[in-house]
Amino acid sequence: MSALRVVVVDDHPVFRLGMAGLLSSLPGVDVVGQADSAARAREVVVPGGADVVLMDLHLGDGSGIDLTRELVVRDPALAVLVVTMSEDDASVAAALRVGARGYLLKSAGPEEVERAVRAVAHGEVILGREVAARALSALAPGRAAVRLPFPELTAREREVLDLLARGLDNATIARRLVLSSKTVRNHVATILAKLALPHRSAAVVLAREAGLGGD
């Protein structure tokens, strides 16, 4: 049986190299590529060239959500396993909506990572322990279902919009999310374009009407 071909996409070199080393040590797993950006991932992950991609959600030059959507459209057989620090419900829902087959937190142990990689490669959908616990809690009896506002936005764009609605400027948002000011400006421009809004003030009004910007 041929080895599973895996690509690791993460802009943090220590984590990326560590994950690649872990996967390379597993029987029947072959790390065929690494990428530290969305642009590099588009070059490394070619249709038919990988079975599984481990995907971080927050890349320096783009969103892992958008990249997942693009890669899955290019290669429907590709299994994307999100491995990220983001444990919020919006990120999980957004990742699964665009075609990710699994979602782990970066705190997952080696055995959990191996189990998830093999599961998504065989067509299963898998959530990490912490993520699954949150999902089950959300589905518990007596808890109303929550509809995500602005489903056309990525999880990161929705996060930026929420902070905009709180009245924060780009520099403050950048510090809060540990992003560059340029990245925040790009997110704001994308939000305005996706929501067909003329300026950020209109975005603030719309976001507050949808319930964003609260404490």
Tab-separated table of C-alpha atoms in Angstrom:
chain	number	residue	atom	x	y	z
A	1	MET	CA	0.000	0.000	0.000
A	2	SER	CA	1.446	3.379	-0.988
A	3	ALA	CA	2.352	5.903	1.696
A	4	LEU	CA	0.084	8.818	2.522
A	5	ARG	CA	1.483	11.965	0.926
A	6	VAL	CA	1.255	14.911	3.303
A	7	VAL	CA	1.989	18.638	2.975
A	8	VAL	CA	2.339	20.937	6.004
A	9	VAL	CA	1.226	24.556	5.549
A	10	ASP	CA	2.136	26.856	8.446
A	11	ASP	CA	3.985	30.176	8.600
A	12	HIS	CA	5.591	29.417	11.989
A	13	PRO	CA	8.839	27.585	11.139
A	14	VAL	CA	9.318	25.864	14.507
A	15	PHE	CA	5.828	24.375	14.476
A	16	ARG	CA	5.965	23.513	10.756
A	17	LEU	CA	9.311	21.755	10.998
A	18	GLY	CA	8.286	19.959	14.181
A	19	MET	CA	5.057	18.735	12.615
A	20	ALA	CA	6.881	17.626	9.476
A	21	GLY	CA	9.367	15.711	11.629
A	22	LEU	CA	6.578	14.012	13.575
A	23	LEU	CA	4.725	12.986	10.424
A	24	SER	CA	7.891	11.741	8.737
A	25	SER	CA	8.472	9.408	11.676
A	26	LEU	CA	5.097	7.700	11.226
A	27	PRO	CA	4.907	4.450	9.272
A	28	GLY	CA	3.201	4.812	5.925
A	29	VAL	CA	3.377	8.620	5.903
A	30	ASP	CA	5.543	10.633	3.529
A	31	VAL	CA	5.899	14.419	3.919
A	32	VAL	CA	6.101	15.545	0.295
A	33	GLY	CA	6.172	19.288	0.876
A	34	GLN	CA	6.053	22.252	3.228
A	35	ALA	CA	4.782	25.784	2.707
A	36	ASP	CA	5.154	28.898	4.853
A	37	SER	CA	2.574	30.979	2.995
A	38	ALA	CA	-0.582	30.730	0.930
A	39	ALA	CA	1.366	31.619	-2.205
A	40	ARG	CA	3.908	28.865	-1.605
A	41	ALA	CA	1.133	26.365	-0.800
A	42	ARG	CA	-0.452	26.994	-4.201
A	43	GLU	CA	2.842	25.986	-5.787
A	44	VAL	CA	3.512	22.958	-3.573
A	45	VAL	CA	0.012	21.463	-3.456
A	46	VAL	CA	-0.673	20.421	-7.026
A	47	PRO	CA	-3.765	18.403	-8.015
A	48	GLY	CA	-3.077	14.729	-7.435
A	49	GLY	CA	0.235	15.444	-5.708
A	50	ALA	CA	-0.857	15.073	-2.077
A	51	ASP	CA	-3.411	13.123	-0.067
A	52	VAL	CA	-3.559	15.306	3.053
A	53	VAL	CA	-2.730	18.954	3.754
A	54	LEU	CA	-2.246	20.150	7.332
A	55	MET	CA	-3.479	23.744	7.227
A	56	ASP	CA	-2.993	26.633	9.614
A	57	LEU	CA	-5.813	29.197	9.470
A	58	HIS	CA	-3.727	32.335	9.873
A	59	LEU	CA	-1.018	32.647	7.249
A	60	GLY	CA	1.089	35.728	6.765
A	61	ASP	CA	-0.210	36.422	3.272
A	62	GLY	CA	-3.747	35.124	3.479
A	63	SER	CA	-6.460	33.093	5.131
A	64	GLY	CA	-6.243	29.348	5.563
A	65	ILE	CA	-10.021	29.246	5.086
A	66	ASP	CA	-9.779	30.828	1.648
A	67	LEU	CA	-6.821	28.637	0.745
A	68	THR	CA	-8.669	25.489	1.834
A	69	ARG	CA	-11.611	26.401	-0.377
A	70	GLU	CA	-9.298	26.983	-3.335
A	71	LEU	CA	-7.297	23.772	-2.903
A	72	VAL	CA	-10.393	21.598	-2.476
A	73	VAL	CA	-11.967	23.078	-5.598
A	74	ARG	CA	-8.769	22.341	-7.522
A	75	ASP	CA	-8.522	18.789	-6.145
A	76	PRO	CA	-11.773	17.424	-4.625
A	77	ALA	CA	-9.968	14.259	-3.480
A	78	LEU	CA	-7.613	16.289	-1.274
A	79	ALA	CA	-8.186	15.993	2.482
A	80	VAL	CA	-7.495	19.197	4.421
A	81	LEU	CA	-6.867	18.871	8.162
A	82	VAL	CA	-6.879	22.240	9.917
A	83	VAL	CA	-4.314	22.516	12.730
A	84	THR	CA	-4.563	25.897	14.402
A	85	MET	CA	-4.658	27.902	17.627
A	86	SER	CA	-8.200	29.143	16.886
A	87	GLU	CA	-10.814	27.202	18.838
A	88	ASP	CA	-13.811	29.503	18.333
A	89	ASP	CA	-16.998	28.054	16.865
A	90	ALA	CA	-16.925	30.459	13.909
A	91	SER	CA	-13.529	29.210	12.743
A	92	VAL	CA	-14.562	25.565	13.030
A	93	ALA	CA	-17.789	26.156	11.110
A	94	ALA	CA	-16.042	28.190	8.424
A	95	ALA	CA	-13.341	25.550	7.909
A	96	LEU	CA	-15.823	22.694	7.566
A	97	ARG	CA	-18.057	24.775	5.310
A	98	VAL	CA	-15.277	25.244	2.726
A	99	GLY	CA	-14.343	21.575	2.666
A	100	ALA	CA	-11.909	20.823	5.510
A	101	ARG	CA	-12.320	17.247	6.767
A	102	GLY	CA	-10.811	17.759	10.183
A	103	TYR	CA	-10.025	20.378	12.802
A	104	LEU	CA	-7.353	20.086	15.504
A	105	LEU	CA	-5.824	22.548	17.907
A	106	LYS	CA	-2.058	22.929	17.939
A	107	SER	CA	-2.072	21.569	21.471
A	108	ALA	CA	-3.060	18.126	20.119
A	109	GLY	CA	-0.657	15.331	21.000
A	110	PRO	CA	1.221	13.120	18.524
A	111	GLU	CA	-1.249	10.241	18.767
A	112	GLU	CA	-4.199	12.541	18.116
A	113	VAL	CA	-2.437	14.077	15.122
A	114	GLU	CA	-1.650	10.658	13.654
A	115	ARG	CA	-5.210	9.442	14.172
A	116	ALA	CA	-6.623	12.577	12.520
A	117	VAL	CA	-4.286	12.401	9.509
A	118	ARG	CA	-5.177	8.787	8.814
A	119	ALA	CA	-8.890	9.416	9.391
A	120	VAL	CA	-9.243	12.329	6.964
A	121	ALA	CA	-7.150	10.465	4.384
A	122	HIS	CA	-9.781	7.711	4.457
A	123	GLY	CA	-12.680	10.103	3.998
A	124	GLU	CA	-13.702	10.566	7.626
A	125	VAL	CA	-14.492	13.890	9.255
A	126	ILE	CA	-12.755	14.333	12.606
A	127	LEU	CA	-12.636	16.978	15.323
A	128	GLY	CA	-10.023	17.259	18.043
A	129	ARG	CA	-11.053	16.526	21.620
A	130	GLU	CA	-11.420	20.163	22.677
A	131	VAL	CA	-13.216	21.108	19.461
A	132	ALA	CA	-15.592	18.152	19.718
A	133	ALA	CA	-16.385	19.047	23.332
A	134	ARG	CA	-17.358	22.575	22.296
A	135	ALA	CA	-19.477	21.256	19.430
A	136	LEU	CA	-21.339	18.855	21.720
A	137	SER	CA	-21.895	21.634	24.234
A	138	ALA	CA	-23.377	23.818	21.508
A	139	LEU	CA	-25.796	21.029	20.603
A	140	ALA	CA	-26.835	20.355	24.180
A	141	PRO	CA	-30.610	20.428	24.899
A	142	GLY	CA	-31.904	23.865	25.791
A	143	ARG	CA	-29.170	25.737	23.947
A	144	ALA	CA	-30.426	27.647	20.936
A	145	ALA	CA	-28.613	27.296	17.652
A	146	VAL	CA	-26.510	30.306	16.746
A	147	ARG	CA	-26.492	31.599	13.204
A	148	LEU	CA	-23.183	33.087	12.152
A	149	PRO	CA	-23.549	36.628	10.810
A	150	PHE	CA	-22.030	37.396	7.407
A	151	PRO	CA	-21.288	33.805	6.310
A	152	GLU	CA	-19.537	35.153	3.228
A	153	LEU	CA	-16.692	36.390	5.452
A	154	THR	CA	-13.863	34.204	6.689
A	155	ALA	CA	-13.423	33.669	10.413
A	156	ARG	CA	-10.564	36.185	10.495
A	157	GLU	CA	-12.525	38.790	8.518
A	158	ARG	CA	-15.460	38.400	10.909
A	159	GLU	CA	-13.060	38.862	13.816
A	160	VAL	CA	-11.712	42.080	12.270
A	161	LEU	CA	-15.267	43.304	11.621
A	162	ASP	CA	-16.193	42.632	15.248
A	163	LEU	CA	-13.275	44.755	16.423
A	164	LEU	CA	-14.202	47.469	13.943
A	165	ALA	CA	-17.687	47.467	15.438
A	166	ARG	CA	-16.101	48.014	18.858
A	167	GLY	CA	-14.628	51.254	17.528
A	168	LEU	CA	-11.011	50.130	17.316
A	169	ASP	CA	-8.681	51.591	14.701
A	170	ASN	CA	-6.452	49.518	12.419
A	171	ALA	CA	-3.356	49.870	14.590
A	172	THR	CA	-5.205	48.663	17.696
A	173	ILE	CA	-6.775	45.774	15.790
A	174	ALA	CA	-3.341	44.802	14.493
A	175	ARG	CA	-1.946	44.688	18.032
A	176	ARG	CA	-4.958	42.775	19.337
A	177	LEU	CA	-4.746	40.097	16.629
A	178	VAL	CA	-0.926	40.107	16.348
A	179	LEU	CA	-1.083	41.129	12.698
A	180	SER	CA	0.631	43.820	10.660
A	181	SER	CA	-1.252	47.045	9.973
A	182	LYS	CA	-1.067	46.256	6.258
A	183	THR	CA	-2.761	42.900	6.801
A	184	VAL	CA	-5.544	44.573	8.773
A	185	ARG	CA	-6.024	47.173	6.015
A	186	ASN	CA	-6.286	44.356	3.482
A	187	HIS	CA	-8.872	42.567	5.622
A	188	VAL	CA	-10.928	45.759	5.951
A	189	ALA	CA	-10.830	46.318	2.191
A	190	THR	CA	-11.938	42.728	1.582
A	191	ILE	CA	-14.782	43.065	4.096
A	192	LEU	CA	-16.048	46.215	2.397
A	193	ALA	CA	-15.879	44.538	-1.009
A	194	LYS	CA	-17.644	41.348	0.101
A	195	LEU	CA	-20.413	43.246	1.883
A	196	ALA	CA	-20.677	45.872	-0.904
A	197	LEU	CA	-20.166	48.735	1.537
A	198	PRO	CA	-18.733	52.166	0.653
A	199	HIS	CA	-16.666	52.782	3.786
A	200	ARG	CA	-15.783	51.449	7.225
A	201	SER	CA	-18.427	53.525	8.982
A	202	ALA	CA	-21.087	51.660	7.039
A	203	ALA	CA	-19.419	48.395	8.030
A	204	VAL	CA	-19.533	49.405	11.699
A	205	VAL	CA	-23.253	50.189	11.501
A	206	LEU	CA	-24.066	46.936	9.711
A	207	ALA	CA	-21.934	44.874	12.100
A	208	ARG	CA	-23.601	46.374	15.182
A	209	GLU	CA	-27.027	45.724	13.709
A	210	ALA	CA	-25.990	42.066	13.327
A	211	GLY	CA	-24.928	41.871	16.958
A	212	LEU	CA	-21.168	42.260	16.568
A	213	GLY	CA	-19.077	44.653	18.603
A	214	GLY	CA	-20.506	43.686	21.991
A	215	ASP	CA	-18.467	43.043	25.102
